[in-house]
PDB file of C-alpha atoms in Angstrom:
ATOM      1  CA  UNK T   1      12.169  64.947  92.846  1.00 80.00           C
ATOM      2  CA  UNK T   2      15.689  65.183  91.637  1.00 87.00           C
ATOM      3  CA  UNK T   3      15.985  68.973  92.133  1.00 87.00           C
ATOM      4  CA  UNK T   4      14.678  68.204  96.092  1.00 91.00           C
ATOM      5  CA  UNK T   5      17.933  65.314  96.481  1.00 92.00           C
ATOM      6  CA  UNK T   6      20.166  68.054  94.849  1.00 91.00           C
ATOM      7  CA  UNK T   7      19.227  70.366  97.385  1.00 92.00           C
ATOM      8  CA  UNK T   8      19.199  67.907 100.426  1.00 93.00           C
ATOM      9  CA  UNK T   9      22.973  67.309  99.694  1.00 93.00           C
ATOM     10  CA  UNK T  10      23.875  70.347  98.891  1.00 93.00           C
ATOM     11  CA  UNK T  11      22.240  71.772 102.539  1.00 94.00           C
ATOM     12  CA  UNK T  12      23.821  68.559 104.214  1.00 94.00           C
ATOM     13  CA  UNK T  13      27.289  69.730 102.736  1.00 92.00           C
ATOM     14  CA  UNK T  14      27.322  72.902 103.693  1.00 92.00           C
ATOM     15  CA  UNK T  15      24.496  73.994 106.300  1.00 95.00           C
ATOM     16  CA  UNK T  16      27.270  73.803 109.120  1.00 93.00           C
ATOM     17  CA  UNK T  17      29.996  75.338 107.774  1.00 91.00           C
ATOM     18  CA  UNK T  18      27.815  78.570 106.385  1.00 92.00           C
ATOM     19  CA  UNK T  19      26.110  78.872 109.755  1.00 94.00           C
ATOM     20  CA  UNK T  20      29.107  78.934 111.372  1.00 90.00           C
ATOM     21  CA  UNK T  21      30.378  81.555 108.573  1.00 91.00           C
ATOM     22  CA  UNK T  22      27.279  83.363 109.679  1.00 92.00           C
ATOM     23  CA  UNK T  23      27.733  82.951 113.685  1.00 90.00           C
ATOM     24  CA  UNK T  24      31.548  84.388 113.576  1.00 87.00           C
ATOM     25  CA  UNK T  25      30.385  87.092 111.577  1.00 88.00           C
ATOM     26  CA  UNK T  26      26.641  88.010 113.420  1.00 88.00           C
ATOM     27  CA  UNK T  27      25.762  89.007 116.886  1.00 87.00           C
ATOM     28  CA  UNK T  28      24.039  86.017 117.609  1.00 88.00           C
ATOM     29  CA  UNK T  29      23.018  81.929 117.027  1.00 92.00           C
ATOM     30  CA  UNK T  30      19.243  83.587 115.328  1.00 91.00           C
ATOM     31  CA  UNK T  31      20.578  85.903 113.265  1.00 92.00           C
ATOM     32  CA  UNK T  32      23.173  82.969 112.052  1.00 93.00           C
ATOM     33  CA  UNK T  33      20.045  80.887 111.334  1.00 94.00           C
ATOM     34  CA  UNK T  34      18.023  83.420 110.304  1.00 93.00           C
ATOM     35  CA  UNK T  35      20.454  84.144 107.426  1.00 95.00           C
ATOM     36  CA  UNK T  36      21.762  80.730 107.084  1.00 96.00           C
ATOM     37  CA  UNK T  37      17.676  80.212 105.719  1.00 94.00           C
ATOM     38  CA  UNK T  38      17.585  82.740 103.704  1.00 95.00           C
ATOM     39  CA  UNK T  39      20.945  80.980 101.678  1.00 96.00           C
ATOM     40  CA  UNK T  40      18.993  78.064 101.486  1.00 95.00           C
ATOM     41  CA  UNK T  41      15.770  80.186 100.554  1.00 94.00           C
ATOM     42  CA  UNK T  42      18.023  81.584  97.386  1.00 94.00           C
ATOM     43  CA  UNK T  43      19.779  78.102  96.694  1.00 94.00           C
ATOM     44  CA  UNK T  44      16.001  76.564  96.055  1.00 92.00           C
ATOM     45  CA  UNK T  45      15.244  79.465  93.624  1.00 92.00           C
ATOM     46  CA  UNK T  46      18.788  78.650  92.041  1.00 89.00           C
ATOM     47  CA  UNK T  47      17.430  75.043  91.537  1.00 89.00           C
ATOM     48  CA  UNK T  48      14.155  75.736  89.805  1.00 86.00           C
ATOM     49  CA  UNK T  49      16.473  77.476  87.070  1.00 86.00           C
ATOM     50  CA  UNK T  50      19.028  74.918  86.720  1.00 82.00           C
ATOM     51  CA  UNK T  51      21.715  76.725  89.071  1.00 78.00           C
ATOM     52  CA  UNK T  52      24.613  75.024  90.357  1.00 83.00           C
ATOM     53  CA  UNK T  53      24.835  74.242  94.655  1.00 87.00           C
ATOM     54  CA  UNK T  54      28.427  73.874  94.855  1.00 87.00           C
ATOM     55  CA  UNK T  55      29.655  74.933  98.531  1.00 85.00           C
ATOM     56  CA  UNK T  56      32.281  77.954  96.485  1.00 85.00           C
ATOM     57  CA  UNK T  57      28.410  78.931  94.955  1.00 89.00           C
ATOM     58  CA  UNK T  58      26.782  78.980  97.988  1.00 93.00           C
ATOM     59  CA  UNK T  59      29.266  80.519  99.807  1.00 90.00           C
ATOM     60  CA  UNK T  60      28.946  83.333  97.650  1.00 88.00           C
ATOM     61  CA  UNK T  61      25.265  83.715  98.157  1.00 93.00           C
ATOM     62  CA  UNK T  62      25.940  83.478 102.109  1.00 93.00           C
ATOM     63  CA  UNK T  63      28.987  86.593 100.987  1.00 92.00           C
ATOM     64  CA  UNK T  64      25.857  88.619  99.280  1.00 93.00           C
ATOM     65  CA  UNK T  65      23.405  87.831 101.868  1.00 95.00           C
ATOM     66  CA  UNK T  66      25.831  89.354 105.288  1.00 92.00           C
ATOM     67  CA  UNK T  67      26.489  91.904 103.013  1.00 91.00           C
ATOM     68  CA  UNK T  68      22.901  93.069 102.971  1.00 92.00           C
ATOM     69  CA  UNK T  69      22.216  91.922 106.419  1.00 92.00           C
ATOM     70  CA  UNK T  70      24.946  94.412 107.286  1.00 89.00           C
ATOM     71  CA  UNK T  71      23.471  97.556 105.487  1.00 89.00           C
ATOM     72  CA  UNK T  72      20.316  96.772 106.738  1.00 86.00           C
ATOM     73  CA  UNK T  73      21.432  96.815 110.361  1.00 84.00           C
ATOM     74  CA  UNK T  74      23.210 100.041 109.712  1.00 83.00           C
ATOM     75  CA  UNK T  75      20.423 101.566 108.270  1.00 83.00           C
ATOM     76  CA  UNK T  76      18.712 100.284 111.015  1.00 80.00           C
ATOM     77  CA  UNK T  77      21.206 101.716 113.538  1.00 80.00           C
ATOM     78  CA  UNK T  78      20.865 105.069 112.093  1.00 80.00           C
ATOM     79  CA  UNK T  79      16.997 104.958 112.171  1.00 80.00           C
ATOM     80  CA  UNK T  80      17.162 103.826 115.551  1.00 79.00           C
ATOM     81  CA  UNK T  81      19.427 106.505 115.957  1.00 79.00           C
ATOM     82  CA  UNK T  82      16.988 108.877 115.469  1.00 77.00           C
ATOM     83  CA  UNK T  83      13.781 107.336 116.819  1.00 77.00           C
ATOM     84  CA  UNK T  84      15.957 107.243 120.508  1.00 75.00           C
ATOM     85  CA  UNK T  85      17.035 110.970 119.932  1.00 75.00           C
ATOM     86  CA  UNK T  86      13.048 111.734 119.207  1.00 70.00           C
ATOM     87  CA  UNK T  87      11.950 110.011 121.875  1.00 68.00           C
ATOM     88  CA  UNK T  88      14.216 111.818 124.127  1.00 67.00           C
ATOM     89  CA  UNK T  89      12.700 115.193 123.205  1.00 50.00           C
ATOM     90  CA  UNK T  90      10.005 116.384 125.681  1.00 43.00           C
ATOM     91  CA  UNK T  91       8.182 118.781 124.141  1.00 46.00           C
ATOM     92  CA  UNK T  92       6.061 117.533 120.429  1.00 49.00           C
ATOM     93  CA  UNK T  93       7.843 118.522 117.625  1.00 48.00           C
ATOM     94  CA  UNK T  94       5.526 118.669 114.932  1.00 54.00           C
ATOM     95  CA  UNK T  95       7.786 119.415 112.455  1.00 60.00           C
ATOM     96  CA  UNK T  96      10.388 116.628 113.233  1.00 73.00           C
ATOM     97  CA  UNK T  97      10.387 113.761 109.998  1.00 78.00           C
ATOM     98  CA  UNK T  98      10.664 111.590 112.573  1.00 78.00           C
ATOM     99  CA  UNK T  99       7.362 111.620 114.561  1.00 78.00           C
ATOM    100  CA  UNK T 100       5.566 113.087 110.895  1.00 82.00           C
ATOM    101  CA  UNK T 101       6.674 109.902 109.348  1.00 83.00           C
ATOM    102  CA  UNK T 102       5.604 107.878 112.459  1.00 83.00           C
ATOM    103  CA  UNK T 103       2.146 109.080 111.968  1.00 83.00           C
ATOM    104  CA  UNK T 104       2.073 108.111 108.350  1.00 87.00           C
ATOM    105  CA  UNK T 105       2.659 104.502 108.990  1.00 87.00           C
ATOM    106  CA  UNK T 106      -0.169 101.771 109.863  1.00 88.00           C
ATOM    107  CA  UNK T 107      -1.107 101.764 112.923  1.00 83.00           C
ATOM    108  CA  UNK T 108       0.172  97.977 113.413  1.00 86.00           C
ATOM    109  CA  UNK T 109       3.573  99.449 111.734  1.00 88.00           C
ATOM    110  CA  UNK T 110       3.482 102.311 114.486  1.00 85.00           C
ATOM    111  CA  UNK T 111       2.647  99.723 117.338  1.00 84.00           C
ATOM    112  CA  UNK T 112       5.569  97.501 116.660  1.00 89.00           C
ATOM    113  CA  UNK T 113       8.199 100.414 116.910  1.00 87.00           C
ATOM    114  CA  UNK T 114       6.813 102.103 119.897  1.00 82.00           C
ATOM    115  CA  UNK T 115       6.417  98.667 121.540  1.00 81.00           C
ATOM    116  CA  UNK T 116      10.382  98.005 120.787  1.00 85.00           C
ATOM    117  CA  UNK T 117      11.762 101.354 121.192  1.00 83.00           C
ATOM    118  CA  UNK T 118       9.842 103.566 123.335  1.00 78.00           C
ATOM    119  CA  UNK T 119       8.742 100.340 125.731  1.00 70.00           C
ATOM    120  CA  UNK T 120      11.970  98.701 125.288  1.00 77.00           C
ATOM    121  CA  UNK T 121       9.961  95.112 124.668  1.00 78.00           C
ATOM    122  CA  UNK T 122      11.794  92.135 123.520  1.00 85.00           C
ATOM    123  CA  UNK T 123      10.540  90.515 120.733  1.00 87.00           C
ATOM    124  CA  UNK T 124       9.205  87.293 122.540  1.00 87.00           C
ATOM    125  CA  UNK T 125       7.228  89.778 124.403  1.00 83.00           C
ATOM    126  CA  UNK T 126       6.311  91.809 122.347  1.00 86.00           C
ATOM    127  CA  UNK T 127       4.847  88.885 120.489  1.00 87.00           C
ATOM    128  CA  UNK T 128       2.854  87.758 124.097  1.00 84.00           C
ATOM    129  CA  UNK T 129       0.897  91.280 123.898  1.00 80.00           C
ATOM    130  CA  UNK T 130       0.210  90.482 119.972  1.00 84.00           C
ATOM    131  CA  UNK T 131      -0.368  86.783 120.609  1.00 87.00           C
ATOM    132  CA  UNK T 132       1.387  85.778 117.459  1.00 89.00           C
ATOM    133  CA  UNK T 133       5.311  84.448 117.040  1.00 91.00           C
ATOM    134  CA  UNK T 134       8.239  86.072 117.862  1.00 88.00           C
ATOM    135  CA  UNK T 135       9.543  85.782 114.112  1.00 90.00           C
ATOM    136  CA  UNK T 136       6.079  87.078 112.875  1.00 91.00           C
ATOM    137  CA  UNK T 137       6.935  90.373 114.883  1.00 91.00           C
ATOM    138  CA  UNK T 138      10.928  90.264 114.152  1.00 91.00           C
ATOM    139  CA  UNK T 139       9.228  90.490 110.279  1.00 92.00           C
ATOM    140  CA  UNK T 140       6.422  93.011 111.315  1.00 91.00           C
ATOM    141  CA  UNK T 141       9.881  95.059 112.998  1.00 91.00           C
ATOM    142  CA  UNK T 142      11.778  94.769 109.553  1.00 92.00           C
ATOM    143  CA  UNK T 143       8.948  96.284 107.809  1.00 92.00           C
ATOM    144  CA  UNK T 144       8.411  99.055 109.799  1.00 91.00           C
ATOM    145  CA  UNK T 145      11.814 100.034 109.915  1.00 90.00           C
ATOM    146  CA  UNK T 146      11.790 100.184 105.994  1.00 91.00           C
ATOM    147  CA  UNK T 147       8.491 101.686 106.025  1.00 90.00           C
ATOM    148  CA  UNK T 148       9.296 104.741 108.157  1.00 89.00           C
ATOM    149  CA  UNK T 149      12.706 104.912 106.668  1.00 87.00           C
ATOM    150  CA  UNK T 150      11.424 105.062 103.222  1.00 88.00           C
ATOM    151  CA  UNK T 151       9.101 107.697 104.679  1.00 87.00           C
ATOM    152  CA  UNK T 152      11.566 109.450 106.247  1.00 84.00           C
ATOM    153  CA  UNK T 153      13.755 109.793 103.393  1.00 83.00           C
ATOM    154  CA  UNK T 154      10.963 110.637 101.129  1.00 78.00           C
ATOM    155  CA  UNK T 155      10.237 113.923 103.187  1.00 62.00           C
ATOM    156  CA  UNK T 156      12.609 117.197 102.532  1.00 58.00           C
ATOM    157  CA  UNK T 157      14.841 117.620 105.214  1.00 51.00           C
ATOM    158  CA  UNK T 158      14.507 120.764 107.747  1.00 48.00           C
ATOM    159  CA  UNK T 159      17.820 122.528 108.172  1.00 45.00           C
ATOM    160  CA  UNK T 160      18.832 121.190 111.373  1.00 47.00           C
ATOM    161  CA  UNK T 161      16.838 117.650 111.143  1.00 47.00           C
ATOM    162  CA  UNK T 162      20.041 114.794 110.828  1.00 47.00           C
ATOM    163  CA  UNK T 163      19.782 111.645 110.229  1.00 44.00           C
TER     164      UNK T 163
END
């Protein structure tokens, strides 16, 4: 009970200002959140281990947490990168990491990315043709991303195959 009031005032402190630390520095009010929960995620785990909440000690955690947000999206940005530069290619390319890699993931994995990049589906709608939530397929999206990256990476590069 007392760690739960520790973290109620330490979220009613500081929720606002480290979403709107997030919202300056993000490209939009659900990736602010998004990130904003995932502080608060980290600060309950602090609390189970006797971790201090102070707004400087939180603000830290938000630091660390757009820090990986933002290698993530620039790995992402290079994956997608290279998933719009396959896509663009007419002809199969069996050889291409790319579309090997692709074929190596779950189908569910596969669907996800060709629904959002080759389609060009939003996730709300995307989640409409998998009738479950929007954040369920931003997650399923994340996933995938890693998956084929890690499976891309994983796979000796061709000469002329950048990435």
């Amino acid at each position: 009970m007392e760690r739960e009031k520790r973290f109620l005032a330490a979220h009613a402190a500081s929720h606002d200002r480290i979403y709107r630390y997030f919202r300056r520095r993000t490209d939009g009010a659900s990736t602010a959140e998004d990130l904003c929960s995932e502080v608060f995620r980290i600060a309950w785990e602090k609390l189970a281990t006797g971790g201090d909440l102070s707004v400087m000690v939180l603000f830290g955690v938000a630091k660390n947490v757009l820090r990986n947000h933002e290698r993530s999206a620039v790995r992402s940005a290079n994956l997608i990168g290279a998933l719009r530069t396959e896509r663009g290619d007419e002809a199969p390319h069996h050889d291409s990491p790319v579309r090997e890699a692709l074929e190596r993931l779950s189908p569910d994995e596969r669907e996800v990315l060709l629904l959002t990049y080759w389609d060009g589906f939003t996730s709300k709608e995307i989640s409409d043709l998998l009738n479950t939530s929007a954040t369920a397929v931003r997650m399923r999206l994340h996933r995938a991303r890693k998956a084929l990256s890690h499976l891309i990476h994983a796979q000796p590069q061709s000469e002329g195959a950048e990435l």
